[in-house]
Amino acid sequence: MVTAVVPVSDNALAAAETDRLGARLAAMPTRTLVLGALGVVVLVALLVGMALSLGKSEYRLLFSNLGEKDGAAVIAKLDQLGVNYRFADGGGSILVPADRVYELRMKLSAAGVSRGSISGYELLDGSSSFGQSDGQQRVQLKRALEGELTRTIQSLSSVQAARVMLSIPQQNGFFREQQKPTASVTVQLHPGHALEREQVAGIVHLVASSVPELRTKAVSVLDGNGTLLWPQDERDGSAGFDSAQLRYLREVESGYLRRVTELLEPVVGRENLRATISAELDFTQQESTSEEFKPNQGQAPATVRAQRTEESTQADPARPSGVPGAASNQPPVPATAPMSGASAPLQGAQAGAPTGSARREAETSYAVDKTVRVTRNASGTVRRLHAAVVVNHRTGTDAKGKPTSTPLSDEEMQKLTALVQQGIGFDAERGDSVRVINAPFRVETPPPAETQPIYLQPWLHDLLRAAMTPAALALVALVVVFALVRPALKAATVKPPEPALGTQLDTVVADDERLPAPEQEQAALALDNKVSGKLHGARQLARENPGVVANVVRSWVSGDAA
């Protein structure tokens, strides 16, 4: 007997295995093939959807109803921070990654670009009156009016943020029982800014003019510190004057404080300075008038201011003389010498000799020095100033990167004190005082927040919401794999039963150089590595001792014991 072994190449084995797989697939039921193909398609779709869901981050609303100017400011800040964003609602709303919504809102609020989230009359653009009650329409109109007033007040240069609240009662048919509307305005000013009295009055009149039947006295205006700016106290003259004095005092102190801050902030830094100014003002009003007359000074002659001379002469008429009676009415007789010892006869009344009077008057007025002085003292003059300034230590880092705090030198403190004195107009004779000290600032640490259970933590809820979709897809993929794909693969890869050893030897041992039949060649190629090793040993035994092998085969055929 002649034995021969034919070597089998890898390509032949692969081709044989492919043919066997094709034969197995052709022998499989149609239902199994369809379910397997459907499972593969569903599995691929699930894998693609899972990849897309993992690569796509969730976006949430950052700000809505943004105008063009506010939207441009928000986008510029987001580009500066390197944050991805999207637009919605025609560009009026901006979406950002969900895990950074609150962080970005705080950062944008600190930068002053979050005011665009206030809604105004655009609330009425997309709303429909169908299905809305009268009360809902009034509330929506009130919200729109409050938003527009807030935007207008925030447009002022000194105002950082504002809030307007209107109380508009529902009107009824009884005029005497109707309630008047009221309004409240809260303004947050920029650091170092203040509202003038005219600006506060302008805000009040703006709000009062925007609401029907709203009086200016029914509007309240507060600043960020809770100070009532309007209405002013006008109960009587003295109270109004006192409020004006307090307002002027605050303006004077804020003016001096602004000077000191503008001088020292560039030197020590904005967060390294705390200052306060206390002013004492004199609101006493005095008015005095004095008139003084002084003689001419020096050797200068007196100056004649006016001179008057008056002369008058008056002649008196003749007056009668003698004894009144009949004898006086007779013409006069020639005079005769009286006789001695004889009495003279009576003479008639004669006219008296004429008389007169003369008057002369002279008056000279001289000019003298005259001084008229009217003194009116100014109200609100600065009587005394007190300034207190605290400067933080110089901070830095050492070679190991740890923060360090170094106090300022005496020379630097003297320079800072001189700057403060020059800034407020220091006057030692007036009693002003300036105190500048250097001390480290303490950063207050917030109290530890109460720890919540882990199942109540927001990050856990966000993680569960984010992992819900991928987990569902993975579960569906597992069901598809075990229900559809795995049975089809198992049916396609099942192995046929191994042939008997005699058949195996017949496939490899023959009388000629070739194997006897194509079916036996395919069966030999399908054996695994273990069977292939045994066949190799059998071939080797058949080549070395063919007689023994022939006896063994003869005993198998005859059924005798080995």
Coordinates of C-alpha atoms in Angstrom, one line a residue, residues 71-422:
G71 CA -26.9 91.2 22.5
A72 CA -23.7 92.5 21.0
A73 CA -22.3 93.1 24.5
V74 CA -23.2 89.6 25.7
I75 CA -21.7 87.9 22.6
A76 CA -18.5 89.9 22.9
K77 CA -18.1 88.9 26.5
L78 CA -18.8 85.2 25.7
D79 CA -16.2 85.3 22.9
Q80 CA -13.8 86.8 25.3
L81 CA -14.5 84.0 27.8
G82 CA -14.2 81.3 25.0
V83 CA -17.7 79.9 25.5
N84 CA -19.8 78.2 22.8
Y85 CA -23.2 79.7 22.3
R86 CA -26.3 79.4 20.1
F87 CA -29.1 81.6 19.0
A88 CA -32.8 80.9 19.4
D89 CA -36.1 82.8 18.8
G90 CA -34.8 84.8 15.9
G91 CA -31.6 85.8 17.6
G92 CA -33.3 87.4 20.7
S93 CA -32.3 84.5 23.0
I94 CA -28.8 83.1 23.6
L95 CA -28.2 79.4 24.6
V96 CA -25.0 78.2 26.4
P97 CA -23.9 74.8 27.8
A98 CA -26.2 73.7 30.6
D99 CA -23.3 73.2 33.1
R100 CA -22.2 76.8 32.8
V101 CA -25.5 78.8 32.8
Y102 CA -25.3 80.1 36.4
E103 CA -21.5 80.7 36.2
L104 CA -21.9 82.8 33.1
R105 CA -24.9 84.7 34.5
M106 CA -22.8 85.8 37.5
K107 CA -19.8 86.8 35.4
L108 CA -21.9 88.8 32.9
S109 CA -23.8 90.5 35.8
A110 CA -20.4 91.5 37.4
A111 CA -19.4 92.9 34.0
G112 CA -22.7 94.8 33.7
V113 CA -24.0 93.2 30.5
S114 CA -27.0 91.4 31.9
R115 CA -29.5 94.2 31.8
G116 CA -30.9 93.0 28.4
S117 CA -32.9 90.3 30.1
I118 CA -35.5 92.8 31.1
S119 CA -38.7 92.4 29.1
G120 CA -40.7 95.4 27.9
Y121 CA -43.3 95.8 25.3
E122 CA -42.1 92.8 23.5
L123 CA -44.1 90.8 26.0
L124 CA -47.2 92.0 24.1
D125 CA -45.9 91.1 20.6
G126 CA -46.2 87.3 20.8
S127 CA -49.2 87.2 23.1
S128 CA -52.7 86.6 22.0
S129 CA -55.7 88.0 23.8
F130 CA -57.8 84.9 22.9
G131 CA -58.3 82.9 26.0
Q132 CA -56.9 85.5 28.4
S133 CA -58.9 87.1 31.2
D134 CA -59.0 90.8 31.9
G135 CA -56.8 90.4 35.0
Q136 CA -54.1 88.6 33.0
Q137 CA -54.1 91.3 30.4
R138 CA -53.7 94.0 33.0
V139 CA -50.8 92.1 34.7
Q140 CA -49.1 91.6 31.4
L141 CA -49.5 95.3 30.5
K142 CA -48.1 96.3 33.9
R143 CA -45.1 94.1 33.5
A144 CA -44.4 95.5 30.0
L145 CA -44.6 99.1 31.4
E146 CA -42.3 98.3 34.3
G147 CA -39.7 96.8 32.0
E148 CA -39.7 99.8 29.7
L149 CA -39.4 102.2 32.6
T150 CA -36.5 100.1 34.0
R151 CA -34.7 100.2 30.7
T152 CA -35.1 104.0 30.5
I153 CA -33.8 104.6 34.0
Q154 CA -30.8 102.3 33.4
S155 CA -29.8 104.3 30.4
L156 CA -28.7 107.1 32.8
S157 CA -24.9 107.2 33.1
S158 CA -24.9 107.1 36.9
V159 CA -27.3 104.2 37.2
Q160 CA -26.0 100.6 37.1
A161 CA -29.2 98.8 37.7
A162 CA -32.8 99.7 38.5
R163 CA -36.1 98.2 39.5
V164 CA -39.6 99.7 39.0
M165 CA -42.7 98.4 40.6
L166 CA -46.1 99.8 39.8
S167 CA -49.3 99.5 41.8
I168 CA -52.2 100.2 39.4
P169 CA -55.6 99.6 41.1
Q170 CA -58.6 98.5 39.1
Q171 CA -60.9 101.4 38.5
N172 CA -64.6 101.3 39.2
G173 CA -67.6 103.4 38.4
F174 CA -67.5 105.4 41.6
F175 CA -65.2 108.4 41.3
R176 CA -64.9 109.1 45.0
E177 CA -63.9 105.5 45.8
Q178 CA -61.3 105.2 43.1
Q179 CA -57.7 104.5 44.4
K180 CA -54.8 106.4 42.9
P181 CA -51.8 104.4 41.5
T182 CA -48.4 104.4 43.3
A183 CA -44.9 103.5 42.2
S184 CA -41.6 102.5 43.8
V185 CA -38.2 102.9 42.1
T186 CA -34.9 101.4 43.4
V187 CA -31.7 102.5 41.7
Q188 CA -28.2 100.9 42.1
L189 CA -25.5 103.5 41.3
H190 CA -22.0 102.9 40.0
P191 CA -19.3 103.2 42.6
G192 CA -18.4 106.8 43.2
H193 CA -21.5 108.2 41.5
A194 CA -24.4 110.1 43.0
L195 CA -27.7 111.4 41.7
E196 CA -28.3 115.1 41.7
R197 CA -31.6 116.6 43.0
E198 CA -32.6 117.4 39.4
Q199 CA -31.9 113.9 38.2
V200 CA -34.0 112.4 41.0
A201 CA -36.8 114.8 40.1
G202 CA -36.5 113.8 36.5
I203 CA -36.9 110.1 37.3
V204 CA -39.9 110.8 39.4
H205 CA -41.6 112.9 36.7
L206 CA -40.7 110.2 34.1
V207 CA -42.5 107.5 36.1
A208 CA -45.5 109.8 37.0
S209 CA -45.9 110.8 33.3
S210 CA -46.0 107.2 32.2
V211 CA -48.9 106.1 34.4
P212 CA -52.3 107.8 34.2
E213 CA -53.5 109.6 37.4
L214 CA -50.1 109.0 39.1
R215 CA -48.9 112.0 41.2
T216 CA -45.3 112.8 41.9
K217 CA -45.9 112.6 45.6
A218 CA -47.0 108.9 45.2
V219 CA -43.6 107.9 43.7
S220 CA -40.9 106.6 46.1
V221 CA -37.2 106.5 45.0
L222 CA -34.5 104.6 47.0
D223 CA -30.9 104.1 46.3
G224 CA -28.8 100.9 46.8
N225 CA -28.2 101.7 50.5
G226 CA -31.9 102.1 51.3
T227 CA -31.7 105.9 51.5
L228 CA -35.0 107.6 50.6
L229 CA -34.3 110.1 47.7
W230 CA -37.9 111.0 47.0
P231 CA -40.4 112.2 48.3
Q232 CA -38.6 115.0 50.2
D233 CA -39.7 116.2 53.5
E234 CA -41.8 119.4 52.9
R235 CA -44.0 119.5 55.9
D236 CA -42.7 122.9 57.0
G237 CA -40.0 125.3 56.2
S238 CA -37.5 124.2 58.8
A239 CA -37.9 120.5 58.0
G240 CA -37.3 121.2 54.3
F241 CA -34.3 123.3 55.1
D242 CA -32.8 120.6 57.3
S243 CA -33.2 118.0 54.6
A244 CA -31.5 120.3 52.1
Q245 CA -28.7 120.8 54.6
L246 CA -28.2 117.0 55.0
R247 CA -28.3 116.5 51.3
Y248 CA -25.6 119.2 50.8
L249 CA -23.5 117.7 53.6
R250 CA -23.6 114.3 51.8
E251 CA -22.7 115.9 48.5
V252 CA -19.7 117.6 50.1
E253 CA -18.5 114.5 51.9
S254 CA -18.9 112.3 48.7
G255 CA -17.0 115.0 46.7
Y256 CA -14.0 114.9 49.0
L257 CA -14.2 111.1 49.2
R258 CA -14.2 110.9 45.4
R259 CA -11.1 113.1 45.3
V260 CA -9.2 110.9 47.8
T261 CA -10.2 107.7 46.0
E262 CA -9.2 108.9 42.6
L263 CA -5.8 109.9 44.0
L264 CA -4.9 106.7 45.9
E265 CA -6.5 103.9 43.8
P266 CA -3.9 104.1 41.0
V267 CA -1.2 103.8 43.7
V268 CA -2.4 101.1 46.0
G269 CA -5.1 99.4 44.0
R270 CA -8.9 99.5 44.0
E271 CA -9.4 96.7 46.5
N272 CA -6.6 97.8 48.8
L273 CA -8.2 101.1 50.0
R274 CA -10.9 102.1 52.4
A275 CA -11.6 105.8 53.1
T276 CA -14.2 108.0 54.8
I277 CA -14.6 111.8 55.0
S278 CA -16.5 113.6 57.8
A279 CA -17.3 117.3 57.3
E280 CA -18.5 119.9 59.7
L281 CA -20.4 122.7 57.9
D282 CA -21.6 126.0 59.1
F283 CA -25.1 126.8 58.0
T284 CA -25.5 130.0 60.0
Q285 CA -26.8 132.9 58.0
Q286 CA -25.8 136.4 59.2
E287 CA -26.5 139.8 57.6
S288 CA -25.3 143.2 59.1
T289 CA -25.3 146.8 57.8
S290 CA -23.0 149.5 59.2
E291 CA -22.5 153.2 58.3
E292 CA -19.5 155.2 59.4
F293 CA -18.6 158.9 59.1
K294 CA -15.0 160.0 59.4
P295 CA -13.4 163.5 59.1
N296 CA -11.1 164.3 56.3
Q297 CA -7.8 162.6 56.8
G298 CA -4.4 164.2 56.4
Q299 CA -3.7 167.9 55.6
A300 CA -6.2 168.1 52.8
P301 CA -8.5 171.1 53.1
A302 CA -12.1 170.6 53.7
T303 CA -14.2 170.1 50.6
V304 CA -17.1 172.5 50.4
R305 CA -20.1 170.4 49.3
A306 CA -22.7 173.2 49.3
Q307 CA -22.8 176.9 50.2
R308 CA -25.9 179.1 50.6
T309 CA -26.2 182.9 51.4
E310 CA -29.5 184.7 52.0
E311 CA -30.1 188.5 52.7
S312 CA -33.5 190.3 53.2
T313 CA -34.5 193.9 54.1
Q314 CA -38.1 195.0 55.1
A315 CA -39.3 198.7 55.8
D316 CA -42.1 199.1 58.4
P317 CA -45.0 201.6 57.6
A318 CA -45.4 205.0 59.5
R319 CA -47.2 204.5 62.8
P320 CA -49.4 207.2 64.4
S321 CA -48.2 208.9 67.6
G322 CA -49.6 211.3 70.3
V323 CA -52.8 211.3 72.2
P324 CA -55.6 209.7 70.4
G325 CA -58.8 211.8 70.2
A326 CA -60.4 214.8 68.5
A327 CA -57.4 216.9 68.9
S328 CA -55.3 214.5 67.0
N329 CA -57.5 214.9 64.0
Q330 CA -56.8 218.6 63.7
P331 CA -54.1 219.9 61.4
P332 CA -50.9 220.7 63.2
V333 CA -50.3 224.3 64.4
P334 CA -47.0 226.0 64.5
A335 CA -44.9 225.3 67.5
T336 CA -44.3 228.0 70.0
A337 CA -41.9 228.2 72.8
P338 CA -43.5 227.4 76.0
M339 CA -43.9 230.0 78.6
S340 CA -42.0 229.6 81.8
G341 CA -44.1 227.9 84.4
A342 CA -47.0 227.4 82.1
S343 CA -48.0 224.1 80.9
A344 CA -47.9 223.3 77.2
P345 CA -51.2 222.7 75.4
L346 CA -52.1 219.2 74.3
Q347 CA -50.8 218.3 70.8
G348 CA -52.8 216.2 68.4
A349 CA -51.6 212.7 67.3
Q350 CA -48.9 212.9 64.7
A351 CA -47.6 210.3 62.3
G352 CA -44.5 208.5 63.6
A353 CA -41.1 208.4 61.8
P354 CA -40.7 205.5 59.4
T355 CA -38.6 202.3 60.6
G356 CA -37.3 198.9 58.9
S357 CA -35.5 195.5 59.4
A358 CA -32.7 193.7 57.6
R359 CA -31.8 189.9 57.7
R360 CA -28.7 188.1 56.4
E361 CA -28.1 184.3 56.5
A362 CA -25.1 182.3 55.2
E363 CA -24.7 178.4 55.3
T364 CA -21.7 176.4 54.1
S365 CA -21.8 172.5 54.0
Y366 CA -18.5 170.5 54.0
A367 CA -18.1 166.9 52.7
V368 CA -16.9 164.2 55.1
D369 CA -15.9 160.4 54.6
K370 CA -18.9 158.0 54.7
T371 CA -18.7 154.2 54.7
V372 CA -21.8 151.9 54.3
R373 CA -21.0 148.2 54.8
V374 CA -23.5 145.3 54.3
T375 CA -22.2 141.9 55.4
R376 CA -23.9 138.6 54.5
N377 CA -22.2 135.4 55.5
A378 CA -22.3 132.4 53.2
S379 CA -24.4 129.4 54.3
G380 CA -22.8 125.9 54.3
T381 CA -19.1 126.8 54.7
V382 CA -16.7 124.1 55.7
R383 CA -15.9 124.5 59.3
R384 CA -13.7 121.4 59.8
L385 CA -12.8 118.2 57.9
H386 CA -11.8 114.8 59.2
A387 CA -10.4 112.1 56.9
A388 CA -9.7 108.5 57.8
V389 CA -7.9 106.2 55.3
V390 CA -6.9 102.5 55.7
V391 CA -4.4 101.1 53.2
N392 CA -3.9 97.3 52.8
H393 CA -0.4 95.7 53.1
R394 CA 1.4 95.1 49.8
T395 CA 0.6 91.5 48.7
G396 CA 2.7 89.2 46.6
T397 CA 4.0 85.6 46.4
D398 CA 7.2 84.1 47.6
A399 CA 9.5 81.7 45.7
K400 CA 7.3 78.8 46.7
G401 CA 4.2 80.4 45.4
K402 CA 2.6 81.2 48.8
P403 CA 0.9 84.6 49.3
T404 CA 2.8 87.2 51.3
S405 CA 1.8 90.4 53.0
T406 CA 4.3 93.2 53.5
P407 CA 3.6 96.5 55.3
L408 CA 4.3 99.8 53.6
S409 CA 7.4 101.9 54.7
D410 CA 7.2 105.1 56.7
E411 CA 8.2 107.1 53.6
E412 CA 5.4 105.7 51.5
M413 CA 2.9 106.4 54.3
Q414 CA 4.0 110.0 54.5
K415 CA 3.6 110.4 50.8
L416 CA 0.1 108.9 51.0
T417 CA -0.8 111.3 53.9
A418 CA 0.5 114.2 51.9
L419 CA -1.7 113.2 48.9
V420 CA -4.8 113.0 51.1
Q421 CA -4.1 116.4 52.7
Q422 CA -3.7 118.0 49.3

